Coordinates of C-alpha atoms in Angstrom, one line a residue:
X1 CA 16.3 -37.7 -17.7
X2 CA 14.1 -35.1 -19.4
X3 CA 12.7 -32.0 -17.7
X4 CA 9.3 -33.8 -17.6
X5 CA 10.8 -36.7 -15.8
X6 CA 12.4 -34.3 -13.3
X7 CA 9.0 -32.7 -12.6
X8 CA 7.4 -36.1 -12.1
X9 CA 10.1 -37.0 -9.6
X10 CA 9.6 -33.7 -7.8
X11 CA 5.8 -34.3 -7.8
X12 CA 6.2 -37.7 -6.2
X13 CA 8.4 -36.2 -3.5
X14 CA 6.3 -33.1 -3.0
X15 CA 3.0 -35.0 -2.7
X16 CA 4.2 -38.1 -0.7
X17 CA 3.1 -36.6 2.6
X18 CA -0.6 -36.6 1.6
X19 CA -1.2 -40.2 2.4
X20 CA -4.7 -41.2 3.5
X21 CA -6.0 -37.7 3.6
X22 CA -5.2 -36.6 0.1
X23 CA -8.9 -36.2 -0.5
X24 CA -8.9 -33.1 1.8
X25 CA -12.6 -33.5 2.4
X26 CA -13.7 -35.9 5.2
X27 CA -17.2 -36.9 6.4
X28 CA -17.4 -38.5 9.8
X29 CA -20.6 -40.0 11.4
X30 CA -21.1 -40.3 15.1
X31 CA -18.8 -37.3 15.4
X32 CA -20.1 -35.9 18.7
X33 CA -18.3 -38.3 21.1
X34 CA -15.8 -41.0 21.5
X35 CA -13.8 -42.2 18.5
X36 CA -15.8 -40.0 16.1
X37 CA -15.1 -36.9 18.0
X38 CA -11.4 -37.7 18.4
X39 CA -11.2 -38.4 14.6
X40 CA -12.6 -35.0 13.9
X41 CA -10.1 -33.4 16.3
X42 CA -7.0 -35.1 15.1
X43 CA -7.8 -34.9 11.4
X44 CA -8.6 -31.2 11.7
X45 CA -5.5 -30.3 13.8
X46 CA -2.9 -32.5 12.1
X47 CA -3.7 -33.2 8.5
X48 CA -2.7 -30.5 5.9
X49 CA -3.9 -29.5 3.4
X50 CA -7.5 -30.0 4.6
X51 CA -10.5 -28.0 3.2
X52 CA -13.5 -29.4 5.0
X53 CA -14.5 -31.9 7.7
X54 CA -18.2 -32.7 7.8
X55 CA -18.9 -33.8 11.3
X56 CA -22.3 -35.6 11.5
X57 CA -24.3 -36.6 14.5
X58 CA -27.9 -37.2 15.5
X59 CA -28.5 -34.1 17.6
X60 CA -26.0 -31.3 17.0
X61 CA -27.8 -29.1 19.5
X62 CA -28.0 -31.6 22.3
X63 CA -25.9 -31.9 25.5
X64 CA -23.9 -34.8 24.0
X65 CA -22.6 -32.6 21.2
X66 CA -21.2 -29.7 23.2
X67 CA -17.6 -30.8 22.8
X68 CA -18.1 -31.1 19.0
X69 CA -19.7 -27.6 18.9
X70 CA -16.7 -26.2 20.8
X71 CA -14.3 -27.8 18.4
X72 CA -16.2 -26.5 15.4
X73 CA -16.1 -23.0 16.9
X74 CA -12.3 -23.3 17.2
X75 CA -12.0 -24.3 13.5
X76 CA -15.0 -22.6 11.8
X77 CA -13.5 -22.6 8.3
X78 CA -12.8 -26.4 8.4
X79 CA -15.5 -28.2 10.5
X80 CA -19.1 -28.1 9.5
X81 CA -21.5 -29.9 11.9
X82 CA -24.4 -31.6 10.2
X83 CA -27.5 -33.2 11.6
X84 CA -27.7 -36.9 10.4
X85 CA -29.3 -39.9 11.9
X86 CA -27.8 -43.0 10.2
X87 CA -31.0 -44.9 11.1
X88 CA -33.2 -42.5 9.1
X89 CA -32.9 -42.5 5.3
X90 CA -34.5 -39.1 5.0
X91 CA -32.0 -37.6 7.5
X92 CA -29.2 -39.1 5.4
X93 CA -30.6 -37.6 2.2
X94 CA -30.9 -34.1 3.8
X95 CA -27.3 -34.3 5.1
X96 CA -26.1 -35.3 1.6
X97 CA -27.9 -32.2 0.1
X98 CA -26.3 -30.0 2.7
X99 CA -22.8 -31.3 1.9
X100 CA -23.4 -30.8 -1.8
X101 CA -24.5 -27.2 -1.2
X102 CA -21.4 -26.6 0.9
X103 CA -18.9 -27.9 -1.7
X104 CA -20.6 -25.7 -4.3
X105 CA -20.3 -22.7 -2.0
X106 CA -16.6 -23.5 -1.4
X107 CA -15.9 -23.6 -5.1
X108 CA -17.5 -20.2 -5.5
X109 CA -15.7 -18.7 -2.5
X110 CA -12.3 -20.0 -3.7
X111 CA -12.8 -18.6 -7.2
X112 CA -13.8 -15.2 -5.7
X113 CA -10.5 -15.2 -3.7
X114 CA -8.1 -16.6 -6.2
X115 CA -9.5 -15.3 -9.5
X116 CA -12.0 -12.4 -9.1
X117 CA -9.9 -10.8 -6.3
X118 CA -6.7 -10.6 -8.3
X119 CA -8.6 -9.4 -11.4
X120 CA -10.1 -6.5 -9.5
X121 CA -6.8 -5.6 -7.9
X122 CA -5.1 -5.4 -11.3
X123 CA -8.0 -3.3 -12.7
X124 CA -8.0 -0.8 -9.7
X125 CA -4.2 -0.4 -9.5
X126 CA -3.6 -0.3 -13.3
X127 CA -3.4 3.6 -13.3
X128 CA -0.6 3.4 -10.7
X129 CA 1.2 0.6 -12.6
X130 CA 1.1 2.7 -15.8
X131 CA 2.3 5.8 -13.9
X132 CA 5.2 3.8 -12.3
X133 CA 6.3 2.4 -15.7
X134 CA 6.2 5.9 -17.3
X135 CA 8.2 7.5 -14.5
X136 CA 10.8 4.8 -14.7
X137 CA 11.5 6.0 -18.3
X138 CA 13.8 3.2 -19.4
X139 CA 12.5 0.6 -22.0
X140 CA 11.8 -3.0 -21.1
X141 CA 10.1 -4.7 -18.2
X142 CA 11.2 -5.5 -14.6
X143 CA 9.9 -5.7 -11.1
X144 CA 11.8 -2.4 -10.3
X145 CA 9.8 -0.7 -13.0
X146 CA 6.2 -2.0 -12.7
X147 CA 5.0 -5.5 -12.2
X148 CA 2.1 -7.8 -11.3
X149 CA 3.2 -11.0 -9.5
X150 CA 0.5 -13.5 -8.9
X151 CA 1.1 -16.5 -6.6
X152 CA 0.1 -19.7 -8.3
X153 CA 1.0 -23.3 -7.7
X154 CA 2.5 -26.4 -9.3
X155 CA -1.0 -27.9 -8.7
X156 CA -2.4 -25.5 -11.4
X157 CA -0.6 -27.3 -14.2
X158 CA -3.0 -29.1 -16.5
X159 CA -0.2 -31.0 -18.1
X160 CA 0.9 -32.5 -14.8
X161 CA -2.6 -33.0 -13.4
X162 CA -2.8 -36.7 -14.1
X163 CA 0.3 -37.4 -12.0
X164 CA -0.7 -34.9 -9.3
X165 CA -4.4 -35.2 -8.8
X166 CA -4.5 -38.5 -6.8
X167 CA -2.1 -37.2 -4.2
X168 CA -3.2 -33.6 -4.1
X169 CA -6.9 -33.3 -5.0
X170 CA -8.1 -29.9 -3.5
X171 CA -10.3 -29.4 -6.6
X172 CA -11.5 -25.8 -5.9
X173 CA -7.9 -24.7 -5.2
X174 CA -6.4 -26.3 -8.2
X175 CA -9.1 -25.2 -10.7
X176 CA -9.1 -21.6 -9.4
X177 CA -5.3 -21.4 -9.7
X178 CA -5.5 -22.7 -13.2
X179 CA -8.0 -19.9 -13.9
X180 CA -5.6 -17.4 -12.3
X181 CA -3.0 -18.6 -14.7
X182 CA -5.2 -17.8 -17.7
X183 CA -6.2 -14.4 -16.1
X184 CA -2.5 -13.5 -15.7
X185 CA -1.5 -14.6 -19.2
X186 CA -4.3 -12.5 -20.7
X187 CA -3.3 -9.6 -18.4
X188 CA 0.3 -9.9 -19.5
X189 CA -0.8 -9.4 -23.1
X190 CA -2.9 -6.3 -22.2
X191 CA -0.2 -4.8 -20.1
X192 CA 2.6 -5.3 -22.6
X193 CA 2.0 -2.0 -24.3
X194 CA 2.4 -0.3 -21.0
X195 CA 5.6 -2.2 -20.3
X196 CA 4.2 -3.7 -17.1
X197 CA 5.5 -7.1 -16.2
X198 CA 3.0 -9.9 -15.3
X199 CA 4.3 -13.2 -14.0
X200 CA 3.0 -16.1 -12.0
X201 CA 5.2 -17.6 -9.2
X202 CA 4.9 -21.0 -7.4
X203 CA 6.4 -20.6 -3.9
X204 CA 7.2 -24.3 -3.5
X205 CA 5.9 -26.7 -0.9
X206 CA 6.1 -24.5 2.2
X207 CA 5.6 -25.2 5.9
X208 CA 2.4 -23.1 6.4
X209 CA -1.1 -23.9 7.7
X210 CA -1.9 -25.1 4.2
X211 CA 1.4 -26.8 3.4
X212 CA 1.6 -28.6 6.7
X213 CA 4.6 -29.4 9.0
X214 CA 6.2 -31.9 6.6
X215 CA 6.8 -29.5 3.8
X216 CA 10.3 -29.1 2.4
X217 CA 10.7 -25.3 2.7
X218 CA 10.2 -22.8 5.5
X219 CA 8.6 -19.5 4.7
X220 CA 11.9 -17.6 4.7
X221 CA 13.5 -20.0 2.2
X222 CA 10.5 -19.7 -0.1
X223 CA 10.4 -15.9 0.0
X224 CA 14.1 -15.6 -0.5
X225 CA 13.9 -17.7 -3.6
X226 CA 11.0 -15.8 -5.0
X227 CA 12.6 -12.4 -4.4
X228 CA 15.8 -13.7 -6.2
X229 CA 13.7 -14.8 -9.2
X230 CA 11.8 -11.5 -9.2
X231 CA 15.0 -9.6 -9.2
X232 CA 16.1 -11.4 -12.4
X233 CA 12.8 -11.0 -14.3
X234 CA 12.6 -9.1 -17.6
X235 CA 10.2 -8.8 -20.6
X236 CA 11.1 -12.3 -21.7
X237 CA 9.4 -13.7 -18.5
X238 CA 6.1 -11.8 -18.8
X239 CA 3.2 -14.3 -19.0
X240 CA 5.3 -17.1 -17.6
X241 CA 4.6 -19.6 -14.7
X242 CA 7.8 -20.0 -12.7
X243 CA 8.8 -21.7 -9.4
X244 CA 10.7 -20.1 -6.6
X245 CA 14.0 -21.3 -8.2
X246 CA 13.1 -19.7 -11.6
X247 CA 12.2 -23.0 -13.4
X248 CA 9.4 -22.8 -15.9
X249 CA 6.3 -24.9 -14.9
X250 CA 4.4 -26.4 -17.8
X251 CA 0.8 -25.2 -18.2

C-alpha cells in the first residue's frame, strides 16, 4: 500500500461521520413550528461541522415565530432566519438573493480570519521573531529559537480534494486554509534568511465544536501530538504541511 493509499484510507475513516449533513449548509422551509422548527433545532445542535442553517418562514416577526427567533438568538453564528412565503414566487426570489449574499459574506469573513489575520500577525510580530532568533545565537531553525506555526487542515490539500470534497464540503473553510498554506510557504521563504521556522500543522480530527462528538481525538491527544512534532522540527521542515503525528500531507 502506497502513502497515497494510506491517506485515502484515513480520509474515508475521518470523513465517514459526515453522512447526510456533509453539505454543512441547510435551508429549511416552514421552520417556525412543528417539524420544521425541530429540524432546525436538532441539525443545529447535533450536526458538526455545520456552517449555516437558513430557517425560512412566512412571518419571522409574527407570534408563531417566537420559538424560532429564540433558537436563532441562541445560535447566532449558525441560524439565519429568512422571510419566505413558498406560495409567493417573488418572496422566494428575494430569499434566494439573501442566501446568496450571506454565503458571499461568509467566504469573505472566513478568509479574513484564516488568511488575512495570520498574515497581519506575522507582519506585526516579525521584529520580535527576528530578535528572538538573533538572541538564540546558534545556527539553524527550531521552535525553541523562533517559529511561526499555523494551524491548517487535511481539508486544505488540493491533491486529496477529489476524495474529500463529497464528504467534507465546507467550501469557505477549505479554500481559506489552502490560501493559508500558500501564505505560510511564501512566509517560510521570506523568513529563511532570519532563521525563523514557518510550518503548517494539521491537528487531526478533534472532538471540538467544529469536529463534533464522533471525532477520533480529544483535544489533549491532539495538542500532545502537535507539541511532540514541534519539538522535533528543524530547518528541513520549514514550509511543510504536517499532521499531529509528523506525517507530511500532500499539497
